Amino acid sequence: MSAFTLENPAFRNYAFATGLLGLKMVSLNVSIISIRVWNNNYSTPEDAIFPTIMNTVTFGKWSKTCDEKAGSYYIHRLNAALNHDVVHVPMLLVLGLTWVATCKPSQETSFRVFSQVVVARYGHALVYVAGLQPFRILTHLGGLAAAAEMAIGILLA
């Protein structure tokens, strides 16, 4: 049996965790876009045409004026959380796939490790947006502990 089929419980856990992490990153992106559109707070000049488009689509009922400060706090925090994911999630996915292939973890072990990764990444985003320390570093370290467990397993395989 190939390590990369859904018949392999460890790969199934990996695939599910990958889907959850992808969904979280998409959700962060949609949140950023929604706040920008709702507040007419755009990151580039070419995006400022959006209110004109919305006025055309809504027959002039889109009356929001551009407010560069509105939503900026949350836009900054959500962008930072998304950037953190862009840096760390690919590493976790590569480690996870390699770990499944080389270590052949049990269903229980893979569930524990991938659950730890998912909970840590979701928790990190939530506490990052809320600005809560020391919880941000604790959730980050939780994800790194799972990554270290996978990396050590790979090296010892």
PDB file of C-alpha atoms in Angstrom, residues 30-153:
ATOM      1  CA  VAL A  30     -11.638  36.734   2.905  1.00  0.00           C
ATOM      2  CA  SER A  31     -11.744  38.584   6.250  1.00  0.00           C
ATOM      3  CA  ILE A  32      -9.079  41.036   5.103  1.00  0.00           C
ATOM      4  CA  ILE A  33     -10.847  41.659   1.800  1.00  0.00           C
ATOM      5  CA  SER A  34     -14.221  42.092   3.537  1.00  0.00           C
ATOM      6  CA  ILE A  35     -12.877  44.671   5.984  1.00  0.00           C
ATOM      7  CA  ARG A  36     -11.132  46.554   3.177  1.00  0.00           C
ATOM      8  CA  VAL A  37     -14.261  46.635   1.020  1.00  0.00           C
ATOM      9  CA  TRP A  38     -16.598  47.499   3.888  1.00  0.00           C
ATOM     10  CA  ASN A  39     -14.395  50.440   4.933  1.00  0.00           C
ATOM     11  CA  ASN A  40     -13.187  51.458   1.450  1.00  0.00           C
ATOM     12  CA  ASN A  41      -9.676  50.951   2.774  1.00  0.00           C
ATOM     13  CA  TYR A  42      -7.564  49.699  -0.127  1.00  0.00           C
ATOM     14  CA  SER A  43      -3.910  48.791  -0.175  1.00  0.00           C
ATOM     15  CA  THR A  44      -3.221  49.983  -3.733  1.00  0.00           C
ATOM     16  CA  PRO A  45      -4.544  52.908  -5.806  1.00  0.00           C
ATOM     17  CA  GLU A  46      -5.922  50.655  -8.549  1.00  0.00           C
ATOM     18  CA  ASP A  47      -8.213  48.952  -6.010  1.00  0.00           C
ATOM     19  CA  ALA A  48      -9.833  52.297  -5.213  1.00  0.00           C
ATOM     20  CA  ILE A  49     -12.018  51.847  -8.315  1.00  0.00           C
ATOM     21  CA  PHE A  50     -14.096  49.326  -6.356  1.00  0.00           C
ATOM     22  CA  PRO A  51     -16.574  51.911  -4.952  1.00  0.00           C
ATOM     23  CA  THR A  52     -17.285  53.053  -8.520  1.00  0.00           C
ATOM     24  CA  ILE A  53     -18.006  49.465  -9.519  1.00  0.00           C
ATOM     25  CA  MET A  54     -20.195  48.941  -6.449  1.00  0.00           C
ATOM     26  CA  ASN A  55     -22.161  52.140  -7.183  1.00  0.00           C
ATOM     27  CA  THR A  56     -22.801  50.866 -10.698  1.00  0.00           C
ATOM     28  CA  VAL A  57     -23.898  47.432  -9.477  1.00  0.00           C
ATOM     29  CA  THR A  58     -26.109  48.802  -6.670  1.00  0.00           C
ATOM     30  CA  PHE A  59     -27.507  51.692  -8.769  1.00  0.00           C
ATOM     31  CA  GLY A  60     -25.822  54.365  -6.647  1.00  0.00           C
ATOM     32  CA  LYS A  61     -26.620  52.900  -3.233  1.00  0.00           C
ATOM     33  CA  TRP A  62     -22.980  52.235  -2.298  1.00  0.00           C
ATOM     34  CA  SER A  63     -22.315  55.497  -0.502  1.00  0.00           C
ATOM     35  CA  LYS A  64     -19.278  54.680   1.573  1.00  0.00           C
ATOM     36  CA  THR A  65     -16.435  57.140   1.397  1.00  0.00           C
ATOM     37  CA  CYS A  66     -12.819  56.135   1.542  1.00  0.00           C
ATOM     38  CA  ASP A  67     -11.571  55.919   5.110  1.00  0.00           C
ATOM     39  CA  GLU A  68      -7.919  54.888   5.227  1.00  0.00           C
ATOM     40  CA  LYS A  69      -7.953  54.450   9.011  1.00  0.00           C
ATOM     41  CA  ALA A  70     -11.150  52.394   9.300  1.00  0.00           C
ATOM     42  CA  GLY A  71     -10.426  48.759  10.000  1.00  0.00           C
ATOM     43  CA  SER A  72      -6.663  49.347   9.838  1.00  0.00           C
ATOM     44  CA  TYR A  73      -6.002  47.690  13.185  1.00  0.00           C
ATOM     45  CA  TYR A  74      -7.722  44.460  12.167  1.00  0.00           C
ATOM     46  CA  ILE A  75      -6.356  44.573   8.626  1.00  0.00           C
ATOM     47  CA  HIS A  76      -2.848  44.841  10.028  1.00  0.00           C
ATOM     48  CA  ARG A  77      -3.414  42.014  12.528  1.00  0.00           C
ATOM     49  CA  LEU A  78      -5.103  39.713   9.993  1.00  0.00           C
ATOM     50  CA  ASN A  79      -2.353  40.392   7.435  1.00  0.00           C
ATOM     51  CA  ALA A  80       0.287  39.575  10.030  1.00  0.00           C
ATOM     52  CA  ALA A  81      -1.484  36.321  10.973  1.00  0.00           C
ATOM     53  CA  LEU A  82      -1.812  35.371   7.293  1.00  0.00           C
ATOM     54  CA  ASN A  83       1.846  36.198   6.625  1.00  0.00           C
ATOM     55  CA  HIS A  84       2.832  34.049   9.593  1.00  0.00           C
ATOM     56  CA  ASP A  85       0.868  31.181   8.057  1.00  0.00           C
ATOM     57  CA  VAL A  86       2.453  31.743   4.651  1.00  0.00           C
ATOM     58  CA  VAL A  87       5.853  31.281   6.290  1.00  0.00           C
ATOM     59  CA  HIS A  88       5.086  28.370   8.623  1.00  0.00           C
ATOM     60  CA  VAL A  89       2.320  26.261   7.066  1.00  0.00           C
ATOM     61  CA  PRO A  90       4.342  25.136   4.000  1.00  0.00           C
ATOM     62  CA  MET A  91       7.122  23.912   6.328  1.00  0.00           C
ATOM     63  CA  LEU A  92       4.580  22.016   8.406  1.00  0.00           C
ATOM     64  CA  LEU A  93       3.002  20.472   5.301  1.00  0.00           C
ATOM     65  CA  VAL A  94       6.338  19.324   3.858  1.00  0.00           C
ATOM     66  CA  LEU A  95       7.411  17.919   7.215  1.00  0.00           C
ATOM     67  CA  GLY A  96       4.047  16.206   7.655  1.00  0.00           C
ATOM     68  CA  LEU A  97       4.118  14.557   4.238  1.00  0.00           C
ATOM     69  CA  THR A  98       7.708  13.405   4.680  1.00  0.00           C
ATOM     70  CA  TRP A  99       6.921  12.163   8.193  1.00  0.00           C
ATOM     71  CA  VAL A 100       3.963  10.114   6.947  1.00  0.00           C
ATOM     72  CA  ALA A 101       6.125   8.578   4.199  1.00  0.00           C
ATOM     73  CA  THR A 102       9.231   7.794   6.250  1.00  0.00           C
ATOM     74  CA  CYS A 103       7.979   7.125   9.772  1.00  0.00           C
ATOM     75  CA  LYS A 104       4.667   5.462   8.973  1.00  0.00           C
ATOM     76  CA  PRO A 105       3.041   6.756  12.183  1.00  0.00           C
ATOM     77  CA  SER A 106       0.012   5.047  13.668  1.00  0.00           C
ATOM     78  CA  GLN A 107      -3.437   6.540  13.254  1.00  0.00           C
ATOM     79  CA  GLU A 108      -3.422   7.722  16.866  1.00  0.00           C
ATOM     80  CA  THR A 109       0.015   9.324  16.673  1.00  0.00           C
ATOM     81  CA  SER A 110      -0.697  11.062  13.376  1.00  0.00           C
ATOM     82  CA  PHE A 111      -4.051  12.289  14.693  1.00  0.00           C
ATOM     83  CA  ARG A 112      -2.375  13.728  17.801  1.00  0.00           C
ATOM     84  CA  VAL A 113       0.434  15.454  15.886  1.00  0.00           C
ATOM     85  CA  PHE A 114      -1.717  16.866  13.085  1.00  0.00           C
ATOM     86  CA  SER A 115      -4.404  17.956  15.560  1.00  0.00           C
ATOM     87  CA  GLN A 116      -1.728  19.757  17.536  1.00  0.00           C
ATOM     88  CA  VAL A 117      -0.590  21.555  14.382  1.00  0.00           C
ATOM     89  CA  VAL A 118      -4.129  22.584  13.409  1.00  0.00           C
ATOM     90  CA  VAL A 119      -5.132  23.720  16.913  1.00  0.00           C
ATOM     91  CA  ALA A 120      -1.868  25.645  17.293  1.00  0.00           C
ATOM     92  CA  ARG A 121      -2.249  27.432  13.930  1.00  0.00           C
ATOM     93  CA  TYR A 122      -5.925  28.321  14.521  1.00  0.00           C
ATOM     94  CA  GLY A 123      -5.150  29.414  18.073  1.00  0.00           C
ATOM     95  CA  HIS A 124      -2.184  31.463  16.903  1.00  0.00           C
ATOM     96  CA  ALA A 125      -4.317  33.357  14.396  1.00  0.00           C
ATOM     97  CA  LEU A 126      -7.031  34.072  16.968  1.00  0.00           C
ATOM     98  CA  VAL A 127      -4.673  35.348  19.641  1.00  0.00           C
ATOM     99  CA  TYR A 128      -2.619  37.277  17.047  1.00  0.00           C
ATOM    100  CA  VAL A 129      -5.703  39.185  15.884  1.00  0.00           C
ATOM    101  CA  ALA A 130      -6.757  39.768  19.499  1.00  0.00           C
ATOM    102  CA  GLY A 131      -3.216  40.859  20.479  1.00  0.00           C
ATOM    103  CA  LEU A 132      -2.924  38.441  23.381  1.00  0.00           C
ATOM    104  CA  GLN A 133       0.515  37.653  24.718  1.00  0.00           C
ATOM    105  CA  PRO A 134       1.823  35.294  26.124  1.00  0.00           C
ATOM    106  CA  PHE A 135      -0.771  33.110  24.382  1.00  0.00           C
ATOM    107  CA  ARG A 136       0.566  33.972  20.926  1.00  0.00           C
ATOM    108  CA  ILE A 137       4.020  32.612  21.683  1.00  0.00           C
ATOM    109  CA  LEU A 138       2.534  29.575  23.444  1.00  0.00           C
ATOM    110  CA  THR A 139       0.415  28.638  20.430  1.00  0.00           C
ATOM    111  CA  HIS A 140       3.404  29.203  18.150  1.00  0.00           C
ATOM    112  CA  LEU A 141       5.548  26.947  20.324  1.00  0.00           C
ATOM    113  CA  GLY A 142       2.823  24.292  20.273  1.00  0.00           C
ATOM    114  CA  GLY A 143       3.032  24.161  16.485  1.00  0.00           C
ATOM    115  CA  LEU A 144       6.819  24.146  16.582  1.00  0.00           C
ATOM    116  CA  ALA A 145       6.798  21.247  19.057  1.00  0.00           C
ATOM    117  CA  ALA A 146       4.750  19.185  16.605  1.00  0.00           C
ATOM    118  CA  ALA A 147       7.124  20.198  13.793  1.00  0.00           C
ATOM    119  CA  ALA A 148      10.118  19.184  15.922  1.00  0.00           C
ATOM    120  CA  GLU A 149       8.534  15.815  16.687  1.00  0.00           C
ATOM    121  CA  MET A 150       8.048  15.177  12.965  1.00  0.00           C
ATOM    122  CA  ALA A 151      11.566  16.396  12.063  1.00  0.00           C
ATOM    123  CA  ILE A 152      13.217  14.219  14.719  1.00  0.00           C
ATOM    124  CA  GLY A 153      11.153  11.243  13.578  1.00  0.00           C
TER     125      GLY A 153
END
